[in-house]
Short mmCIF file of C-alpha atoms in Angstrom, two decimals:
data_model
loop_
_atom_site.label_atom_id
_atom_site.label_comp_id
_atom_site.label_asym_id
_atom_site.label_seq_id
_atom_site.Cartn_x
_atom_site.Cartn_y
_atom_site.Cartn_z
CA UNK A 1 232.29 170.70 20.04
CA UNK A 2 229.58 167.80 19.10
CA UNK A 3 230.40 164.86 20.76
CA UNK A 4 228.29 161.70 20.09
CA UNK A 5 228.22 158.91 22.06
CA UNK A 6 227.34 155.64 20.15
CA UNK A 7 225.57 153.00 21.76
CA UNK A 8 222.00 151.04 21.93
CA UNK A 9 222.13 151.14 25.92
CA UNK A 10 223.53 153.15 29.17
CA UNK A 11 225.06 151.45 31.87
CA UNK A 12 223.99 153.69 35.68
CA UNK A 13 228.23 153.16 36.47
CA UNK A 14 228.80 154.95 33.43
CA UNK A 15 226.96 158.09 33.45
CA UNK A 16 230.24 160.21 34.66
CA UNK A 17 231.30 161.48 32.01
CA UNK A 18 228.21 162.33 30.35
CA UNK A 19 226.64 163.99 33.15
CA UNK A 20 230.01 165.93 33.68
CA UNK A 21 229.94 167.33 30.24
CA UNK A 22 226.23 168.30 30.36
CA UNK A 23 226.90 170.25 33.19
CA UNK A 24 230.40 171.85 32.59
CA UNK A 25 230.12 172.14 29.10
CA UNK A 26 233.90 171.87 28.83
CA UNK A 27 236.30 169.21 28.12
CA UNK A 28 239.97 169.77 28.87
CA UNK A 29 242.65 168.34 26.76
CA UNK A 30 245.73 166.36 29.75
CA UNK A 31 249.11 166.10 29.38
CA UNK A 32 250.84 162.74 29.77
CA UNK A 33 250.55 163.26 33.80
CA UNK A 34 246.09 163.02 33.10
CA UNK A 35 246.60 167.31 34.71
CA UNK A 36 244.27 169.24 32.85
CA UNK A 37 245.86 171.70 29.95
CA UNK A 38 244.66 175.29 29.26
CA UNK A 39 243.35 173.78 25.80
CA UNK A 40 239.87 172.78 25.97
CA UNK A 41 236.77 171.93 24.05
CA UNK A 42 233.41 174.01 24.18
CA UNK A 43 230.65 171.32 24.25
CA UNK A 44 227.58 172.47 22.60
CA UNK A 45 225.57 169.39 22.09
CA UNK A 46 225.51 165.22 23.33
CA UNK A 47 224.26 162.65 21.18
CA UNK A 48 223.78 159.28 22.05
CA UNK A 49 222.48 156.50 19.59
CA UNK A 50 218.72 156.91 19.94
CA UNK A 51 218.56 159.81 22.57
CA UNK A 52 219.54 163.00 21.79
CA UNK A 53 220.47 165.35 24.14
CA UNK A 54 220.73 169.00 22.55
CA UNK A 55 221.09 172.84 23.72
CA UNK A 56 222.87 172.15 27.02
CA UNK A 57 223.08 175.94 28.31
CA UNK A 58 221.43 176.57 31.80
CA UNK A 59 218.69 178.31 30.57
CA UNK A 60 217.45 175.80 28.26
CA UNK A 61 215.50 172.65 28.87
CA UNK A 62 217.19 169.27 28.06
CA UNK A 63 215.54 167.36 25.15
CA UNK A 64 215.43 163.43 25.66
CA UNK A 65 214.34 161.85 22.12
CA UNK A 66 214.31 157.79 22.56
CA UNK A 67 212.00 155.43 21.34
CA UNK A 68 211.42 154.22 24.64
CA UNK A 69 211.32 157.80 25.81
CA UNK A 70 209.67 160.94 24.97
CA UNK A 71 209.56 162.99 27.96
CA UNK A 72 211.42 166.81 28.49
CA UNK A 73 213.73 166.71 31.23
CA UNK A 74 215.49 170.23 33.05
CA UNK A 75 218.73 169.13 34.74
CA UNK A 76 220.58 165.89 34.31
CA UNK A 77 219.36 164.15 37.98
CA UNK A 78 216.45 163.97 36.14
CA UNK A 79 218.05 162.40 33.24
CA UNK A 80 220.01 159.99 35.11
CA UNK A 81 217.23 158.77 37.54
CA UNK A 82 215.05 158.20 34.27
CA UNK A 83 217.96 156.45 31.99
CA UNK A 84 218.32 154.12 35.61
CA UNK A 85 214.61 153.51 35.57
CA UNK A 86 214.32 152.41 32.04
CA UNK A 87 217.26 150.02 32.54
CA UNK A 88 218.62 151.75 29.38
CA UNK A 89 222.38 149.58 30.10
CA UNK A 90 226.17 150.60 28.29
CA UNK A 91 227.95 153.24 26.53
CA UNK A 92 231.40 153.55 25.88
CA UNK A 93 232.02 154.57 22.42
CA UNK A 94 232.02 158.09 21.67
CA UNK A 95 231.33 159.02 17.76
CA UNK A 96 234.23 161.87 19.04
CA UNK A 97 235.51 160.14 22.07
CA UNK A 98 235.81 156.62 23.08
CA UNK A 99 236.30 156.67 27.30
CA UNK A 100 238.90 155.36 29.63
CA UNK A 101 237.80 154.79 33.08
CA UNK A 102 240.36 154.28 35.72
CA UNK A 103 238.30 154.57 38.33
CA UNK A 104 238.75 151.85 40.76
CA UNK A 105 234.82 151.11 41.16
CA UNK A 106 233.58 151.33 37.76
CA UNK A 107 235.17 149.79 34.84
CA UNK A 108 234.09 151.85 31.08
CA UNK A 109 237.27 151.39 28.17
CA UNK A 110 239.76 149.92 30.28
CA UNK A 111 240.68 146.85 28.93
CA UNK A 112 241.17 147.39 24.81
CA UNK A 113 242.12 143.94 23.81
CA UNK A 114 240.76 140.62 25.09
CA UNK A 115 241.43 137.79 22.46
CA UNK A 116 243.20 134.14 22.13
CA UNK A 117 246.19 133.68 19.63
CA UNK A 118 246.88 130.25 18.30
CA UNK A 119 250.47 128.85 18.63
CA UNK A 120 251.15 125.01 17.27
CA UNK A 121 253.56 122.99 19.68
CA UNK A 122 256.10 121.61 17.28
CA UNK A 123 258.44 118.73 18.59
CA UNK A 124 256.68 117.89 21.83
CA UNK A 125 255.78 114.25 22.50
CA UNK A 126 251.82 114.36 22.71
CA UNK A 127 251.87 111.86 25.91
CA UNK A 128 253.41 115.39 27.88
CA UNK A 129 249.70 116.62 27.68
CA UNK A 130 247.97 115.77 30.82
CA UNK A 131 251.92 116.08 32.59
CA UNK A 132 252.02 119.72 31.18
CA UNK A 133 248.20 120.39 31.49
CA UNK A 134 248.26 118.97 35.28
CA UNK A 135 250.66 122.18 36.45
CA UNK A 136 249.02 124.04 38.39
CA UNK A 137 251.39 126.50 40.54
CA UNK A 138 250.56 130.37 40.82
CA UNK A 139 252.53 130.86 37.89
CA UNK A 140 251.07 128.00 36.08
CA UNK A 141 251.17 130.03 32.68
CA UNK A 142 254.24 130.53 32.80
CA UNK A 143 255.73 127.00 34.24
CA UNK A 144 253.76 124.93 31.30
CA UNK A 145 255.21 127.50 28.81
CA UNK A 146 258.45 126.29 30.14
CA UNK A 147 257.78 122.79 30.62
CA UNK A 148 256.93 122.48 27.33
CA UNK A 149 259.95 124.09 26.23
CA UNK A 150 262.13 122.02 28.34
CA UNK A 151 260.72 119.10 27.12
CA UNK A 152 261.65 119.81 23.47
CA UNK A 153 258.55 121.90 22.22
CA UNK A 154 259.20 124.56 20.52
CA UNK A 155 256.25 127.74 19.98
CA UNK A 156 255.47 128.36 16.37
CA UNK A 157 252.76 131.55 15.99
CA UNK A 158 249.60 130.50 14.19
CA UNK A 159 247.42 133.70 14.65
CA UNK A 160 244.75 135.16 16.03
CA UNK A 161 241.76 132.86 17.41
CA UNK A 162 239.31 134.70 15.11
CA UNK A 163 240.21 135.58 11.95
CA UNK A 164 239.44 139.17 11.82
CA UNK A 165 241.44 140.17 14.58
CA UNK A 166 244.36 138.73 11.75
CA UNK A 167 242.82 140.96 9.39
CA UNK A 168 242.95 143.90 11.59
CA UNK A 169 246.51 143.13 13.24
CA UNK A 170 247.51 143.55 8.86
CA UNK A 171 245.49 146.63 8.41
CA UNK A 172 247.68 148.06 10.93
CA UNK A 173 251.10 146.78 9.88
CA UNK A 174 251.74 143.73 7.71
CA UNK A 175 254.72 142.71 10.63
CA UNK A 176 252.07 143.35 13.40
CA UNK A 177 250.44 139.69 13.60
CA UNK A 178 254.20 138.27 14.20
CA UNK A 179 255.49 141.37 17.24
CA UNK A 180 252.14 140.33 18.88
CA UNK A 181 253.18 136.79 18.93
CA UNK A 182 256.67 138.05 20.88
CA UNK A 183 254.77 140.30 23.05
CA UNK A 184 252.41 137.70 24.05
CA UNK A 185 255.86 135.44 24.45
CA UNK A 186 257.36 137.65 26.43
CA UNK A 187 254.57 138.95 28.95
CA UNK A 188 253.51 135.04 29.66
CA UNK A 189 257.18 133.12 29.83
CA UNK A 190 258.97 136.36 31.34
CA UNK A 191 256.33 138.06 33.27
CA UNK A 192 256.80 141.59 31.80
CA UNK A 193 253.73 143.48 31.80
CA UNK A 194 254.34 146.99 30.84
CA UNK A 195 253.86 146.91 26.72
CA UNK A 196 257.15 149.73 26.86
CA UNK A 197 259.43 147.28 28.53
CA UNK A 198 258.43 144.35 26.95
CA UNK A 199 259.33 146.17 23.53
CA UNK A 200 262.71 147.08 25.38
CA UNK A 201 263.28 143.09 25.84
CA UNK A 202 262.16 141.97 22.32
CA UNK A 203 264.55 144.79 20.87
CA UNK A 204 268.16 143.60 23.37
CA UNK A 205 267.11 139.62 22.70
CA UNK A 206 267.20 140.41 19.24
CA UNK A 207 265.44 137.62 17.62
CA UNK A 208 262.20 138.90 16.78
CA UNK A 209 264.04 141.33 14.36
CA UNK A 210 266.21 138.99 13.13
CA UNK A 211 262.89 136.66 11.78
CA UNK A 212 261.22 139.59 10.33
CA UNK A 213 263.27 142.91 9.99
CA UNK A 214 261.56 145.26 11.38
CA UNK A 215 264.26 147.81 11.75
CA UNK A 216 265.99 149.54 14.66
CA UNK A 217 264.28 149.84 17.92
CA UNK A 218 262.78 153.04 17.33
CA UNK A 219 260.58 151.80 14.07
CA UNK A 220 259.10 149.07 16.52
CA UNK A 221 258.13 151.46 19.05
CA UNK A 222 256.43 153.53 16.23
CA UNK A 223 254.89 150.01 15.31
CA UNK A 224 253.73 149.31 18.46
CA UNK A 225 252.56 152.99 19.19
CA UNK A 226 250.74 152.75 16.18
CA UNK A 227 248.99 149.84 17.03
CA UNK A 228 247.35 151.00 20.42
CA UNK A 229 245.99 154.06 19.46
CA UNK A 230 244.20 151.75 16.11
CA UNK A 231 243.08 149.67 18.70
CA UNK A 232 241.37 152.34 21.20
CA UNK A 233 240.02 154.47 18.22
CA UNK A 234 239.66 152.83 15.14
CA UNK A 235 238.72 148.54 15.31
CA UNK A 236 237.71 145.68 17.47
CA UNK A 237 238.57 141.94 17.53
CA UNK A 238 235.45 140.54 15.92
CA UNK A 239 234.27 142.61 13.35
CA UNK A 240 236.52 143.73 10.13
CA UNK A 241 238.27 147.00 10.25
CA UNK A 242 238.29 149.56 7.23
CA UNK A 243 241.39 151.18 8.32
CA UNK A 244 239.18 154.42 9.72
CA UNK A 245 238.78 155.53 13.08
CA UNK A 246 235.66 155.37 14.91
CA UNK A 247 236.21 157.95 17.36
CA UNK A 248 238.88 161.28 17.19
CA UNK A 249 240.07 160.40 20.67
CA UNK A 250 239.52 159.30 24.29
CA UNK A 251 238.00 161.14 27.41
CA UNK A 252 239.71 159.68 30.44
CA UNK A 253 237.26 159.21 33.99
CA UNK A 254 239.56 159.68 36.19
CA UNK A 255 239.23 158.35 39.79
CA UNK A 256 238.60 161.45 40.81
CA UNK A 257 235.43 161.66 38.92
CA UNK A 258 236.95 164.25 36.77
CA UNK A 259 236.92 164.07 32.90
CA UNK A 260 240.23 165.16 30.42
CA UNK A 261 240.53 163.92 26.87
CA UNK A 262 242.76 163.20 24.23
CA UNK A 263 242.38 163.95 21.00
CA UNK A 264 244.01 162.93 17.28
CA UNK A 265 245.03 166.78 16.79
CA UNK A 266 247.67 166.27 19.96
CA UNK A 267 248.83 162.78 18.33
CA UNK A 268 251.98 162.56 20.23
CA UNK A 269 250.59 163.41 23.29
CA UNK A 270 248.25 160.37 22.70
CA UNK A 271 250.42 157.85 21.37
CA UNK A 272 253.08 158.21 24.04
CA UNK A 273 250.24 158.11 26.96
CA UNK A 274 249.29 155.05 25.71
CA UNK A 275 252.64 153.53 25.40
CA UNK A 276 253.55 154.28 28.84
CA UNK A 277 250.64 153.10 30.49
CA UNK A 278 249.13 150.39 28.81
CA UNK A 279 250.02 146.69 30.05
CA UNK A 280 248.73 143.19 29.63
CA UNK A 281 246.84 141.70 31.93
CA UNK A 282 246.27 137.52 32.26
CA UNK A 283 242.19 137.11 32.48
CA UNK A 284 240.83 133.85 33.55
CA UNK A 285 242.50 130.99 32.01
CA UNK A 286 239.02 128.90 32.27
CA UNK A 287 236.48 131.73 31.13
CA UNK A 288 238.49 132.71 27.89
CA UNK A 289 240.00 129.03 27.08
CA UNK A 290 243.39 129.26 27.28
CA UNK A 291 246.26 128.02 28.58
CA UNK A 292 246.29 124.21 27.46
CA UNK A 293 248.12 121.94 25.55
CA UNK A 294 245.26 120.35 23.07
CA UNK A 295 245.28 117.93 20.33
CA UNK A 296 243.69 118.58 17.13
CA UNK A 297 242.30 115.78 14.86
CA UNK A 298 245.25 116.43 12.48
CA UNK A 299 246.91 114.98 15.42
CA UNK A 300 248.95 118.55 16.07
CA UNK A 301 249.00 120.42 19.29
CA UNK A 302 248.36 123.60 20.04
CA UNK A 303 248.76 125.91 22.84
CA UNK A 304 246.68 129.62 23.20
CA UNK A 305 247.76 132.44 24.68
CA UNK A 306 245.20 135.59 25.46
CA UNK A 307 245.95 138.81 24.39
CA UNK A 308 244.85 141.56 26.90
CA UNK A 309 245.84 145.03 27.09
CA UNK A 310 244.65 147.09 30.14
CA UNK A 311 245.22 150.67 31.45
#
């Protein structure tokens, strides 16, 4: 197998995976569990955007080609206290393999969604704003979502913050910009994290499909499957998608320090992993903007909610 990692820079945390494969020259598929399977893929070769490294057998030395570098290196503690030197820092997209790390001291792929969506405030008196703004409990997301509610507002989706995560959010499925505004809904005002159980609680309320159709409860999981394996393989928030995957799969770090993989030819196996285990998260309200009641000069308001999905 050639696996090419691309990326202008290498972060010292996330040299794992790439050491691990220059040295074991093996990649094992996992099962949902992360266990290693008996499948696994020969690696012949590692390519990372500007540095090559080729003919990984023990016998042969390892060629380094990098504008900043031109030196012949023989085992990869060489390579890594060089890469650490030149301050070369980070890859995590794979040409074959994008990675997860769940490592608890190093963080690679693990958070695959971090973006505001716009939702205007209909029906709310605008002098609730510094009232509503002013809550600050440990549930404070939550509480104003309610407030506001309780006061008469009512949440109508506007979309994503920047337009092509929109775009992207179509390219997947045309309903997929209106279940993100229920997901979002339902993780912030009913503090549901995992993204299989919140899909469980949009399907028994009923009122998501009842808006836009979607179908029985089995063609929104597909939906919603569908979804997180676009967004760890094929786009990102801020630049257009074309509908074609950047990677073929996913090469987990696991906390172990061991590395298995995923990969598009064992589809299910990938889509249900993710659907089990991926959950949103709530980032800093005050970092990523979000969170507040604010006026526009059309004199509407608006409230944003962030979008991320972890491992």
């Amino acid at each position: 197998m050639f696996v090419k990692f691309i990326s202008n820079e290498i972060k010292y945390s996330e040299l794992s995976p790439l050491l691990q494969l220059l040295t074991e020259k093996r990649l094992f598929l996992a099962d949902l569990k992360l266990n290693p399977r008996e499948d696994c893929f020969d690696v012949t070769s590692i390519t990372v955007k500007n540095l090559s490294l080729e003919d990984i057998s023990d016998n042969e030395i390892i060629e380094i080609i990098n504008k900043k570098i031109d030196i012949e290196y023989k085992n990869a503690a060489e390579i890594l206290r060089k890469l650490t030197k030149e301050k070369l820092v980070p890859f995590a997209l794979f040409y074959c393999f994008r990675v997860i790390d769940l490592s608890k001291k190093s963080v690679i792929f693990s958070t695959l969604v971090n973006t505001n969506f716009i939702f205007k405030i209909e029906k709310l008196n605008i002098e609730k704003i510094d009232e509503i703004n002013a809550i600050n409990t440990r549930t404070k997301l939550r509480d104003r979502i309610i407030s506001i509610e309780s006061n008469g507002g009512v949440f109508k989706y506007m979309g994503a913050e920047k337009d092509t995560m929109t775009y992207n959010l179509k390219m997947v499925d045309s309903l997929m910009p209106e279940i993100i505004a229920y997901i979002l809904y339902a993780f912030y005002k009913y503090k549901i994290s995992s993204i299989s159980k919140i899909v469980d609680f949009i399907h028994e309320q009923n009122v998501l499909n009842q808006q836009i159709n979607y179908g029985d409860k089995a063609v929104l999981i597909n939906k919603v499957q569908k979804l997180l394996v676009d967004v760890l393989l094929g786009f990102f928030a801020g630049s257009k998608w074309d509908g074609n995957y950047e990677a073929n799969g996913s090469i987990v770090l696991k906390n172990t320090g061991d590395c298995v993989a995923f990969h598009i030819i064992e589809l299910a196996t990938l889509r249900t992993y993710l659907y089990e285990n991926i959950k949103l998260d709530t980032p800093s309200t005050t970092r990523h903007r979000f969170g507040k009641l604010y006026l526009e000069k059309n004199n509407k308001l608006y409230f944003k909610l962030n979008l991320q999905l972890r491992f």
